[in-house]
Coordinates of C-alpha atoms and ligand atoms in Angstrom, one line a residue:
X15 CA 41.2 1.5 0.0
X16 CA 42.8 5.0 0.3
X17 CA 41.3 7.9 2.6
X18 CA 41.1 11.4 2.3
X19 CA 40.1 14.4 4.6
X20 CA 39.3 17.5 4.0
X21 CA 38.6 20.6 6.1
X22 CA 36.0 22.6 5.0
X23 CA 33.0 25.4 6.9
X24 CA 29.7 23.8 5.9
X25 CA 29.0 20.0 4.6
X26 CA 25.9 19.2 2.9
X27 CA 24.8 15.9 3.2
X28 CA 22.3 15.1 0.8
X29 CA 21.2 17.2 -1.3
X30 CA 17.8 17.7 -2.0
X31 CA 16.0 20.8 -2.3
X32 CA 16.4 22.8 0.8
X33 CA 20.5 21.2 0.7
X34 CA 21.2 22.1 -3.1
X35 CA 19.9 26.1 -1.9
X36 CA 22.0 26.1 1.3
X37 CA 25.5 24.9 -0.5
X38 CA 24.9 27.4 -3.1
X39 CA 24.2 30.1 -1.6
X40 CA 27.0 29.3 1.3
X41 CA 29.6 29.1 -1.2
X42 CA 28.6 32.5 -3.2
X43 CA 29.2 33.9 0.4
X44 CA 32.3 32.8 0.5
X45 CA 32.4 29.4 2.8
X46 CA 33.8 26.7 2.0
X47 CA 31.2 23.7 1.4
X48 CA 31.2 20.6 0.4
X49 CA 28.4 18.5 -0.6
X50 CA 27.5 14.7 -0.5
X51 CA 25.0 12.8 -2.2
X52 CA 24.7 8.7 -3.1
X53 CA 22.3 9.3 -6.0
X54 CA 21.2 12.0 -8.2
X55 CA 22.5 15.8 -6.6
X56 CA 19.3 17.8 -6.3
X57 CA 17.3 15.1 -4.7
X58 CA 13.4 13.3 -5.8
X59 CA 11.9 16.6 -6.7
X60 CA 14.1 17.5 -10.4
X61 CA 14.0 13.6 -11.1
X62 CA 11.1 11.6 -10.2
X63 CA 9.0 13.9 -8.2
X64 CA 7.5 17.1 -8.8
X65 CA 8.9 18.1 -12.1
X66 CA 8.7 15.2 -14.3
X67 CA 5.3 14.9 -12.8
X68 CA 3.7 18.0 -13.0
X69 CA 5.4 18.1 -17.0
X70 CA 2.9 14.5 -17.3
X71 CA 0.2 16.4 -15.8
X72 CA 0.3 19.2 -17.7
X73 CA 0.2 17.0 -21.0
X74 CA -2.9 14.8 -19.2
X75 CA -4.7 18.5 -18.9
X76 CA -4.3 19.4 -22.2
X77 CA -6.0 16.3 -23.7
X78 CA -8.8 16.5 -21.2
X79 CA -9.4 20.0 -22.3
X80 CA -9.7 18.9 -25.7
X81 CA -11.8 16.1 -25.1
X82 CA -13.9 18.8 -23.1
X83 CA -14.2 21.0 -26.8
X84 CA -16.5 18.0 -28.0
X85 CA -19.3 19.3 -25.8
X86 CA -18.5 23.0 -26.0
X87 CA -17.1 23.8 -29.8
X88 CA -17.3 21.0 -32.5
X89 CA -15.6 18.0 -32.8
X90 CA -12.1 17.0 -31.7
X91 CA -10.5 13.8 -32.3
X92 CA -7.8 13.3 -29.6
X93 CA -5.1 10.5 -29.8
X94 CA -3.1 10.5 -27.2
X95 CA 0.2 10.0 -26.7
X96 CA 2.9 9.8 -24.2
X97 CA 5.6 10.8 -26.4
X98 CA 5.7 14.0 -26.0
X99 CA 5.2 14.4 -22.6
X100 CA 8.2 11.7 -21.9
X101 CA 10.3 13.3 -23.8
X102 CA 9.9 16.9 -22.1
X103 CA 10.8 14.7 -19.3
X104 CA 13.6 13.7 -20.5
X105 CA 14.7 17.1 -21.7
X106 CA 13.8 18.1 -18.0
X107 CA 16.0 15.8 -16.0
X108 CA 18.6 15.4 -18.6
X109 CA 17.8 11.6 -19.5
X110 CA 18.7 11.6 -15.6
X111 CA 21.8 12.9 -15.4
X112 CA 22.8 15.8 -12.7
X113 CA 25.1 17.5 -14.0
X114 CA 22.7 20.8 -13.8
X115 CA 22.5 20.4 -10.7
X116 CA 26.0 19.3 -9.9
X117 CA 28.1 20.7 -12.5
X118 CA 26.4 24.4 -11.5
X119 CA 27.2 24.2 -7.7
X120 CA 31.4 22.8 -8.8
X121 CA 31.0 25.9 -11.0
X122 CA 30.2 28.1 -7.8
X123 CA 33.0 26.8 -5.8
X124 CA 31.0 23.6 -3.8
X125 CA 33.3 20.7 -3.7
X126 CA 30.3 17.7 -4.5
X127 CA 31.3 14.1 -3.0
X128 CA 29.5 10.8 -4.2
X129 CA 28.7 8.8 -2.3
X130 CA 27.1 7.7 0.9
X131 CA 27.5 9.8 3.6
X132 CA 27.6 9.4 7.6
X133 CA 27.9 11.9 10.7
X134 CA 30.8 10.8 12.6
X135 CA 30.7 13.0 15.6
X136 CA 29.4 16.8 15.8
X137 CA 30.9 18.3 12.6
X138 CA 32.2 15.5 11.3
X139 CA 31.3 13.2 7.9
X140 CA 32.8 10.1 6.5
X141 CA 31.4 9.3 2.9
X142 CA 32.1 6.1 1.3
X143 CA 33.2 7.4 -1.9
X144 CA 34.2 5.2 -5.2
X145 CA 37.7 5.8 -3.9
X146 CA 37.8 5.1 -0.7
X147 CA 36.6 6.8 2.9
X148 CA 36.7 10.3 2.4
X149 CA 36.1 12.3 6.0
X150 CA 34.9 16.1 6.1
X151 CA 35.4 18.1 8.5
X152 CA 32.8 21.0 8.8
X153 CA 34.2 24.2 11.0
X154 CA 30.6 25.2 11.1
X155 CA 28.5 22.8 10.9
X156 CA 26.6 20.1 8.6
X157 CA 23.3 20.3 7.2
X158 CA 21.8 17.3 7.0
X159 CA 18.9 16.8 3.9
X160 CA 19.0 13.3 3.7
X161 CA 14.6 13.2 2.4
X162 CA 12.8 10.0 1.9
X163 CA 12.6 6.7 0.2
X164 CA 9.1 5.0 -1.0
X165 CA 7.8 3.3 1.7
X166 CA 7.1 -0.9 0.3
X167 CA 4.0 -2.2 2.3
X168 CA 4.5 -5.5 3.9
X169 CA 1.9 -7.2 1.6
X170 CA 2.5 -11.0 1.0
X171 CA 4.0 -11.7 -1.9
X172 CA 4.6 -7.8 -2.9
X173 CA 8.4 -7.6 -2.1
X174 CA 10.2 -9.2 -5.2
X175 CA 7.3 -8.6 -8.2
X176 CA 8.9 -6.1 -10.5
X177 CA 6.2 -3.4 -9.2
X178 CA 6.6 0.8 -9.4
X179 CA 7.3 3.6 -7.5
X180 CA 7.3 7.0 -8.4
X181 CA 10.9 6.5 -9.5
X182 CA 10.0 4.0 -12.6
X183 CA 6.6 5.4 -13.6
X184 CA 8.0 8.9 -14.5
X185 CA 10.4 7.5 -16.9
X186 CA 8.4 5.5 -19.4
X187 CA 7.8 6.7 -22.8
X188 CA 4.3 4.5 -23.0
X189 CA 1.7 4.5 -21.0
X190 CA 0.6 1.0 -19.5
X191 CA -2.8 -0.8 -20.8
X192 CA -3.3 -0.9 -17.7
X193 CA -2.4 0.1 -13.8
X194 CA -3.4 -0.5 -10.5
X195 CA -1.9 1.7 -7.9
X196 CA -1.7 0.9 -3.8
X197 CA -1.9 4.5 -2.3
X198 CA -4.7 7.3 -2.8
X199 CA -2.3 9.8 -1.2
X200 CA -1.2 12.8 -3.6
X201 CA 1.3 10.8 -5.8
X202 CA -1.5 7.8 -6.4
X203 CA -3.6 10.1 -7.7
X204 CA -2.2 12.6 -9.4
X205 CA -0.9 9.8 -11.5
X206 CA -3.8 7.5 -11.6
X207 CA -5.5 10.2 -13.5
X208 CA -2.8 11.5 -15.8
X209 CA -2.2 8.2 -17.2
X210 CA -6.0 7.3 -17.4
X211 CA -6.4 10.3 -19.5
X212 CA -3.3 8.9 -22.0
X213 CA -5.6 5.9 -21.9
X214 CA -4.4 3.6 -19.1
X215 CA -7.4 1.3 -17.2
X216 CA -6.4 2.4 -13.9
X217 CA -7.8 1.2 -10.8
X218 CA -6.7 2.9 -7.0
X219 CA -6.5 0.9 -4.1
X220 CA -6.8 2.7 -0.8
X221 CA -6.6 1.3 2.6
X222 CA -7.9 3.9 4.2
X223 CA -11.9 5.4 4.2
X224 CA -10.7 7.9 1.5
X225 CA -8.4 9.4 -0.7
X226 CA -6.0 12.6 0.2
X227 CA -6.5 11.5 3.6
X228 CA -4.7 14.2 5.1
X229 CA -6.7 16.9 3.5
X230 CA -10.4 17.7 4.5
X231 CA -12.8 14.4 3.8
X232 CA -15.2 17.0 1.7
X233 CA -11.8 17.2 -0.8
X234 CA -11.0 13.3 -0.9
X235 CA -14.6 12.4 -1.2
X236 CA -15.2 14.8 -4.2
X237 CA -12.1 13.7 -5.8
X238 CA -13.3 10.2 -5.7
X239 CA -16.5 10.7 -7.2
X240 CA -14.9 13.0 -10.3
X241 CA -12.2 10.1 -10.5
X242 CA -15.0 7.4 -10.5
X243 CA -17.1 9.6 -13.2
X244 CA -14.0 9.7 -15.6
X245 CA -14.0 6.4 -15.2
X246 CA -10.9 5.3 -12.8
X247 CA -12.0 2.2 -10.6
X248 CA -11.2 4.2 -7.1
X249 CA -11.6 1.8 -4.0
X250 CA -11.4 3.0 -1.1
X251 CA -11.0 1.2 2.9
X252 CA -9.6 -1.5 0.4
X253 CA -7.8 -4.5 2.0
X254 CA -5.2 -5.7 -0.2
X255 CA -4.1 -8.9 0.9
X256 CA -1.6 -10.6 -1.8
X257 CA -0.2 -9.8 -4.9
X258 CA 0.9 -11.9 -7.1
X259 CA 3.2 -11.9 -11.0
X260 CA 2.7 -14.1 -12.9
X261 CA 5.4 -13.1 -15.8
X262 CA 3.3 -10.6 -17.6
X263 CA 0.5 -9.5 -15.2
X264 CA -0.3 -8.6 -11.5
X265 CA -3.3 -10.1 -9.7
X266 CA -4.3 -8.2 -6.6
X267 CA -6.5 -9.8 -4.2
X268 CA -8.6 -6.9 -2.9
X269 CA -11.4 -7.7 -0.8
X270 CA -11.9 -11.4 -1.7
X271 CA -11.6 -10.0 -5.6
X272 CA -8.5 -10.2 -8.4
X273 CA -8.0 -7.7 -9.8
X274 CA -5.3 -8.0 -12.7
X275 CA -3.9 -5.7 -13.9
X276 CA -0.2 -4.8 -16.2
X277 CA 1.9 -2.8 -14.3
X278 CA 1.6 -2.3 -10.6
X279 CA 2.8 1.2 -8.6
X280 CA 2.9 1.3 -5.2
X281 CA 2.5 4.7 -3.9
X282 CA 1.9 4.1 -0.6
X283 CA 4.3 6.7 1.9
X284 CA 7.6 7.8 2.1
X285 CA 10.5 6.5 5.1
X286 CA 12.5 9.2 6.2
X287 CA 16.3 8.5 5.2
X288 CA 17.6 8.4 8.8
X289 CA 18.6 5.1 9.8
X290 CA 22.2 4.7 8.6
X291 CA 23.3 8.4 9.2
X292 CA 25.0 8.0 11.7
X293 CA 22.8 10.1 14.1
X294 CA 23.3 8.2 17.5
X295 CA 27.4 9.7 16.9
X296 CA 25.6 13.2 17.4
X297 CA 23.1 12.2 20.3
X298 CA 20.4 12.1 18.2
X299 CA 17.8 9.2 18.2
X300 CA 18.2 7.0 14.5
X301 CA 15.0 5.4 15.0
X302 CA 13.3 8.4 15.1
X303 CA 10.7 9.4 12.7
X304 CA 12.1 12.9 12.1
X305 CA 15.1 14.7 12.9
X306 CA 13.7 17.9 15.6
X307 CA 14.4 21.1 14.9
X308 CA 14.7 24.8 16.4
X309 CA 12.9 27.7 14.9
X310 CA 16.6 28.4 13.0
X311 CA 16.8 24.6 11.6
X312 CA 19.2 23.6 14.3
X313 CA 19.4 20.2 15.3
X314 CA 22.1 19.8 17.6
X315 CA 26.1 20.4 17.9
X316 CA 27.4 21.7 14.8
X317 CA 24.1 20.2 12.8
X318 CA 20.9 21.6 11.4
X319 CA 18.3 19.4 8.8
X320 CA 16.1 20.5 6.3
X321 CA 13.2 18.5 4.0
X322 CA 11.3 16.1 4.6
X323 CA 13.3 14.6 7.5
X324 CA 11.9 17.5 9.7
X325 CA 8.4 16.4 9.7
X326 CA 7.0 19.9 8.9
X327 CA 5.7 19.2 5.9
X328 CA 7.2 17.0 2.8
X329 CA 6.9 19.4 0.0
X330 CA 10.0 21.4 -2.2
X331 CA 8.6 24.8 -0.9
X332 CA 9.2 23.6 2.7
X333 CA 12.8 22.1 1.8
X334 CA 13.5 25.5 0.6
X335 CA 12.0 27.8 2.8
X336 CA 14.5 26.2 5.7
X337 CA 17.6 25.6 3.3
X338 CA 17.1 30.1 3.3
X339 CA 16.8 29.8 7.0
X340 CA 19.9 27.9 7.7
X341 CA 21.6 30.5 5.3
X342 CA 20.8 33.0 7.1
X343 CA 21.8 31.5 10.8
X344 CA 25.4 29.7 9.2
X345 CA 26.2 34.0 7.8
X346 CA 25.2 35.3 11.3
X347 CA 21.9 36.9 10.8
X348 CA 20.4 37.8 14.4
X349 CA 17.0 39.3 13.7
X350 CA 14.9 36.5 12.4
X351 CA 12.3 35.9 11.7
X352 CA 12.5 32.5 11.7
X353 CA 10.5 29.3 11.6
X354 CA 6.6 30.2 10.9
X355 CA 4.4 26.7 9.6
X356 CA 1.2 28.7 10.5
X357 CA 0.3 28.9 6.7
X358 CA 1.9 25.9 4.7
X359 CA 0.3 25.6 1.2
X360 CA 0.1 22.6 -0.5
X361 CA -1.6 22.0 -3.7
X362 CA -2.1 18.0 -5.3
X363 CA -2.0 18.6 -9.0
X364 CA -4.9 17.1 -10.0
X365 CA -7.5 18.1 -12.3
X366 CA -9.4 19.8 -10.2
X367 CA -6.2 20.8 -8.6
X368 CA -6.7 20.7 -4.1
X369 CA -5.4 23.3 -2.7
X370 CA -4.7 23.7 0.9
X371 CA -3.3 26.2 2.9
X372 CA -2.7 25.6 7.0
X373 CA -5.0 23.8 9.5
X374 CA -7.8 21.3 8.2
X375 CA -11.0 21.3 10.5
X376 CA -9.7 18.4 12.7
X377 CA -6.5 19.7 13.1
X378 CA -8.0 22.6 14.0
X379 CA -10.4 21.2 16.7
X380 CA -7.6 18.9 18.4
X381 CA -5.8 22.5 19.4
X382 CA -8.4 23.0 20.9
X383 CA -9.2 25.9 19.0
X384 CA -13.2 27.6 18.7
X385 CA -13.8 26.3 15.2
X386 CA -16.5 27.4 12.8
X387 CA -16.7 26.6 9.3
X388 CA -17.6 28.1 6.0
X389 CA -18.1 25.6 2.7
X390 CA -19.2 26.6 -0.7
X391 CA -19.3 24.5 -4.1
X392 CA -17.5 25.8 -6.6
X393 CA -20.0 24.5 -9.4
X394 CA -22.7 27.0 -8.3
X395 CA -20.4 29.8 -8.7
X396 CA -20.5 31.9 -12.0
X397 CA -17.0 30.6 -12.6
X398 CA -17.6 26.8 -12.1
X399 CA -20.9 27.2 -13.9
X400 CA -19.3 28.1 -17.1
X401 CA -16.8 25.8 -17.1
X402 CA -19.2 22.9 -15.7
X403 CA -16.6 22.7 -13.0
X404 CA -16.8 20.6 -10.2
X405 CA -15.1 22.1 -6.6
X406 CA -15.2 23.7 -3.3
X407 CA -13.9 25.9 -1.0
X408 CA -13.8 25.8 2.6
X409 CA -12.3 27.7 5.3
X410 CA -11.8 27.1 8.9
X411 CA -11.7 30.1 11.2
X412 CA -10.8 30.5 14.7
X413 CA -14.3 32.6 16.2
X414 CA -12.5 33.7 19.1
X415 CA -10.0 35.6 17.1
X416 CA -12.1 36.2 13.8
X417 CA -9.5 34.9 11.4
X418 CA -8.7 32.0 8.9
X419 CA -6.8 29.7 10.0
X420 CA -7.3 27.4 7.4
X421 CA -8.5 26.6 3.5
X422 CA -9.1 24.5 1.2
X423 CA -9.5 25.3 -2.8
X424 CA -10.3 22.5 -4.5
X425 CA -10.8 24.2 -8.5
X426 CA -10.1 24.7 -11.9
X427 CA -6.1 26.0 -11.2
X428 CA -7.3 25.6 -7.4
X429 CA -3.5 25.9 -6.2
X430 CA -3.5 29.2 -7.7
X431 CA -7.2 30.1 -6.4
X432 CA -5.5 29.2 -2.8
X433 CA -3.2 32.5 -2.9
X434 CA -5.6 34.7 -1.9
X435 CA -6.5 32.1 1.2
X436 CA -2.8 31.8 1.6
X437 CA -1.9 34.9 2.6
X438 CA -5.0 35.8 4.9
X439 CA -3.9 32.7 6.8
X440 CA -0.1 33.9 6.9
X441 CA -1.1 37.6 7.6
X442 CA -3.8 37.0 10.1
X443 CA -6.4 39.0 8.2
X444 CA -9.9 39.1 9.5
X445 CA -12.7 37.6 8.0
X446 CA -14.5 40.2 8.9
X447 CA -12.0 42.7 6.3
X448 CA -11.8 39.8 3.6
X449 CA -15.3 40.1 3.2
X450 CA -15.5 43.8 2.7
X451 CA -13.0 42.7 -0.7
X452 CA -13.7 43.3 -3.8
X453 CA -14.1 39.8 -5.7
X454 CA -13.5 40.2 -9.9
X455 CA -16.6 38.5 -10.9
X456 CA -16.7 35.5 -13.0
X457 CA -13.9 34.3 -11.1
X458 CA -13.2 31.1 -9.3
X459 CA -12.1 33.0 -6.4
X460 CA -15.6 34.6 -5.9
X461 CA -16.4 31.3 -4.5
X462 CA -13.9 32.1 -1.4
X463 CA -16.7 35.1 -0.6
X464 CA -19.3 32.7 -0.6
X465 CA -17.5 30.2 1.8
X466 CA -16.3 33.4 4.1
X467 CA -20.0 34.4 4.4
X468 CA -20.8 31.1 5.4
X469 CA -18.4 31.0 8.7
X470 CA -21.2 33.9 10.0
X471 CA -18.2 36.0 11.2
Ligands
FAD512 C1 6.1 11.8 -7.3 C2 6.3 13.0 -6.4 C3 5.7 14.2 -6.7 C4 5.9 15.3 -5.9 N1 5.4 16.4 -6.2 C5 5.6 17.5 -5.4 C6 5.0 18.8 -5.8 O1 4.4 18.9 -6.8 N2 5.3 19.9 -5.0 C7 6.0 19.7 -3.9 O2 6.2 20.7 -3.2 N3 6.5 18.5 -3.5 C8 6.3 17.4 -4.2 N4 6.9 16.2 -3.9 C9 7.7 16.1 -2.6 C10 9.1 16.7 -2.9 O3 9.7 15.9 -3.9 C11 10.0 16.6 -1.6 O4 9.3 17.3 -0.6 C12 11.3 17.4 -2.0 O5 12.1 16.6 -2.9 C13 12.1 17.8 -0.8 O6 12.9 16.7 -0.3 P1 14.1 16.9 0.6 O7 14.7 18.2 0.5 O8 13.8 16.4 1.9 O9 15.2 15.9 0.0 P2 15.1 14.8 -1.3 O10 14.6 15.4 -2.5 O11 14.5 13.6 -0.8 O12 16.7 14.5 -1.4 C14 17.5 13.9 -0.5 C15 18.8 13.6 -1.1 O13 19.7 13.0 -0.1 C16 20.4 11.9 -0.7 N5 20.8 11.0 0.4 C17 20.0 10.4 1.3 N6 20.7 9.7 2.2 C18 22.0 10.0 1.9 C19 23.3 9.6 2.5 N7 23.3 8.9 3.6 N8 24.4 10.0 1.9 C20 24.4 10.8 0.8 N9 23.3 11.2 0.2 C21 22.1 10.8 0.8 C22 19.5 11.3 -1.7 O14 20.2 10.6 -2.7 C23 18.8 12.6 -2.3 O15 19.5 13.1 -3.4 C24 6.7 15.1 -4.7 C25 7.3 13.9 -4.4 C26 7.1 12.8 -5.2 C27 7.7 11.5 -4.9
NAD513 N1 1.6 17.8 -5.3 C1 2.4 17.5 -4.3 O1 2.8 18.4 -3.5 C2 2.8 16.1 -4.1 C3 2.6 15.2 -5.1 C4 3.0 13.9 -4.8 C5 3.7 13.6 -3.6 N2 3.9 14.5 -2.7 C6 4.5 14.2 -1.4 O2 5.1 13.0 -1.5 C7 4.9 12.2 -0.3 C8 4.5 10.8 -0.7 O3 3.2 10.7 -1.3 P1 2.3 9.4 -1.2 O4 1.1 9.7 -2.0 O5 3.2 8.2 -1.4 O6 2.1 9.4 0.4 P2 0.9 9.5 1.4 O7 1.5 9.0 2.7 O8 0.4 10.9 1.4 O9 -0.2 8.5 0.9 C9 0.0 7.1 0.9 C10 -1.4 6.5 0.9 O10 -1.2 5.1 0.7 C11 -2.1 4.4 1.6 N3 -1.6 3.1 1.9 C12 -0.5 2.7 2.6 N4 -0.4 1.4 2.7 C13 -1.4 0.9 1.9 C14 -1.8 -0.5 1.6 N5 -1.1 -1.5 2.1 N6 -2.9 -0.6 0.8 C15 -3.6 0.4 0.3 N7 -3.2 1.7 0.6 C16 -2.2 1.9 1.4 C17 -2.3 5.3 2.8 O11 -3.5 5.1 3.4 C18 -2.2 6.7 2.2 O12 -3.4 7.2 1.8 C19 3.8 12.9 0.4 O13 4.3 13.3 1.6 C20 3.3 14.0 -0.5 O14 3.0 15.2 0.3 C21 3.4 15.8 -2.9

């Protein structure tokens, strides 16, 4: 086996979101960058995450609107389909191939290595490429964006059945007769009801008391009972105990039942991709959960990380958000500002969409902060009424200081609904101001005026 090395400012290694920003925008400065990734270049999000999901969604929407038209217009017949949908996604990650991704950051002067990559030492990376070792050396620094795997729970008889994760769901062109999925978190079921509306039996098994479990209980519970009235089979504080293939089928011994089922997906967590990174060579703990962070990304000598591996939240718009920071500290900038997860949004695209935007309740009340609440239900607001939607918004404010520090939007387009939440929890706007606003009435958003009147500040 050969080796090369190679002297460059900034290395890259992996490159999802936040990494894929950071070498571009490095390299149209002027540094030298190279950039290492073992699978697809621009990470889970373009390829089995976000994008090929939402395009599913999107297509599970439109069918449920038409199947809505029955009560509201005349008669629609609706045969669904996945055709269509897969082959957006197809168009959309390029039948899984990066060169979009790749091909555009060579064009822009990054020098992108396959393979997997290692810290050997502050600034230093050793990749073990097709060809041989190849070791980087980064004048600079390396940003490390390694992200996450799907976590496989240690069920009996789980590991070797030919189950799903994300990674082989999003790429089938039919959809199943039928699916069971281990995991009510936001990928369980955002799919569980996109491919029930393409007319999949689906059935959600969820360990813990509900689903979304790290948004507010009013959210999972009410997603649970729309789920359950469009007929998904949700169960919830499930104890899943075996799983078994039999060749064609998976039996699921839930609570002393079977439940059998065609495909399987498991969609139960992520694992951080830190445990063969070489991060003891930089001082730095591998069996760590996350990799810890200043307010400017940095993790140590010559190293800062970005994604999911910093624990501040696992979504794109996070990924991002520090990729720009890390620009901004490798080219010098001194002013800031930096780091702020006051106000993280996050949205799980399903139908209604739940929107959330910085602390839930509990969060709030273990920092010990003065909570009081404000809920409203979206279904009794001129907006929900037309549309016989089913929703809610709640806010959590901080009575001390008189401000939001906290929303939820569960609606029709209920990420979109959260804006308005979003930036009163980024801008520190009182309550008391957002309810001198004007609210457009029939809106969805009127309902935020509602929930804001509620808190009594
Ligand atoms: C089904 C699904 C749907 C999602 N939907 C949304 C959504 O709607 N909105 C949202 O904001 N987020 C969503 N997410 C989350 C989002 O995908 C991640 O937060 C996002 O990809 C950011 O990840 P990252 O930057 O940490 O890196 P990743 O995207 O995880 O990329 C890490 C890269 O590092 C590479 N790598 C790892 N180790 C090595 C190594 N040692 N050497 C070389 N390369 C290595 C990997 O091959 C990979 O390319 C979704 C996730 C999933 C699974
Ligand atoms: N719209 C979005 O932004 C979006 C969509 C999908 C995924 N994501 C991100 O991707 C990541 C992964 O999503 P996820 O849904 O896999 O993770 P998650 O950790 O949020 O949810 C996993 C769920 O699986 C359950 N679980 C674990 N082991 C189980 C078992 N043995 N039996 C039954 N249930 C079990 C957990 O209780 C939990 O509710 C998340 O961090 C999420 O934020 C984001």
């Amino acid at each position: 086996m050969s080796s090369t090395h190679r002297v460059v400012d900034v290395v890259v290694l992996g490159v999802g979101s936040g990494g894929e920003h950071v070498a571009r925008k490095l390299a149209a400065a002027g540094l030298r960058v190279a950039a290492v990734d073992s699978r697809l270049v621009g990470g889970e999000c373009p390829f089995y995450g976000c994008t090929p999901s939402k395009l599913l969604i999107r297509a599970a929407d439109a069918l449920a609107e038409a199947r809505r038209a029955d009560d509201l217009g005349g008669r629609v017949e609706v045969r669904a389909s996945l055709g269509p949908a897969a082959q957006r996604i197809r168009e959309a990650t390029h039948d899984w191939h990066d060169d979009d991704h790749a091909g555009t950051l060579e064009e822009a002067g990054v020098r992108v290595v396959r393979g997997h990559g290692r810290l050997a030492g502050p600034g230093v990376v050793e990749v073990d490429t097709p060809g041989g070792l190849s070791r980087l050396t980064a004048t600079r620094g390396v940003v490390l964006n390694t992200g996450t795997e799907p976590t496989v729970p240690d069920v009996e008889g789980l590991a070797g059945t030919p189950y799903w994760t994300n990674r082989e769901v999003l790429t089938v062109s039919e959809a199943p007769a039928s699916l069971a999925l281990v995991g009510g978190g936001p990928i369980g079921v955002e799919i569980a009801q996109a491919l029930h509306r393409f007319g999949t039996e689906v059935t959600i098994v969820e360990a813990g008391p509900r689903l979304l479990g790290s948004e507010e209980p009013e959210a999972g519970d009410l997603l649970a009972q729309v789920l359950r009235e469009e007929g998904v089979d949700v169960r919830t504080g499930a104890d899943l105990t075996r799983v078994e293939h039999d060749g064609e089928r998976f039996h699921l011994h839930v609570d002393g039942e079977q439940v059998v089922v065609e495909r399987l997906l498991v969609a139960a967590g992520r694992a951080e991709n830190l445990g063969d990174v070489g991060l003891d060579t930089v001082g730095l703990d591998p069996a760590a959960d996350h990799v810890e962070v200043d307010e400017r990304m940095r993790a140590g000598e010559r190293l800062w990380a970005v994604g999911d591996i910093t624990g501040k939240g696992p979504w794109t718009h996070v990924s991002l958000y520090q990729g720009e920071l890390v620009v901004r500290d490798v080219l010098g900038d001194d002013e800031g500002p930096w780091a702020d997860y006051r106000a993280v949004s996050r949205v799980t695209f399903t139908d209604p969409e739940v929107g959330a935007v910085g602390l839930t309740e509990a969060q709030a009340r273990e920092q010990g902060i003065d909570v009081v609440v404000g809920t409203a239900d979206l279904a009794r607001g001129p907006r929900g009424w037309i549309h016989q939607a089913q929703g809610l918004v709640k806010v959590v404010a901080d009575r001390e200081r008189g401000v939001v520090v906290g929303a939820t939007t569960m609606a029709p387009y209920g990420g979109e609904v959260l804006g308005l939440l979003s930036t009163a929890v980024h801008a520190q706007v009182p309550v008391a101001v957002l309810r001198t606003m004007h609210f457009a009435y029939p809106t969805f958003h009127r309902t935020i005026e509602v929930a804001l009147k509620e808190t009594g500040l």
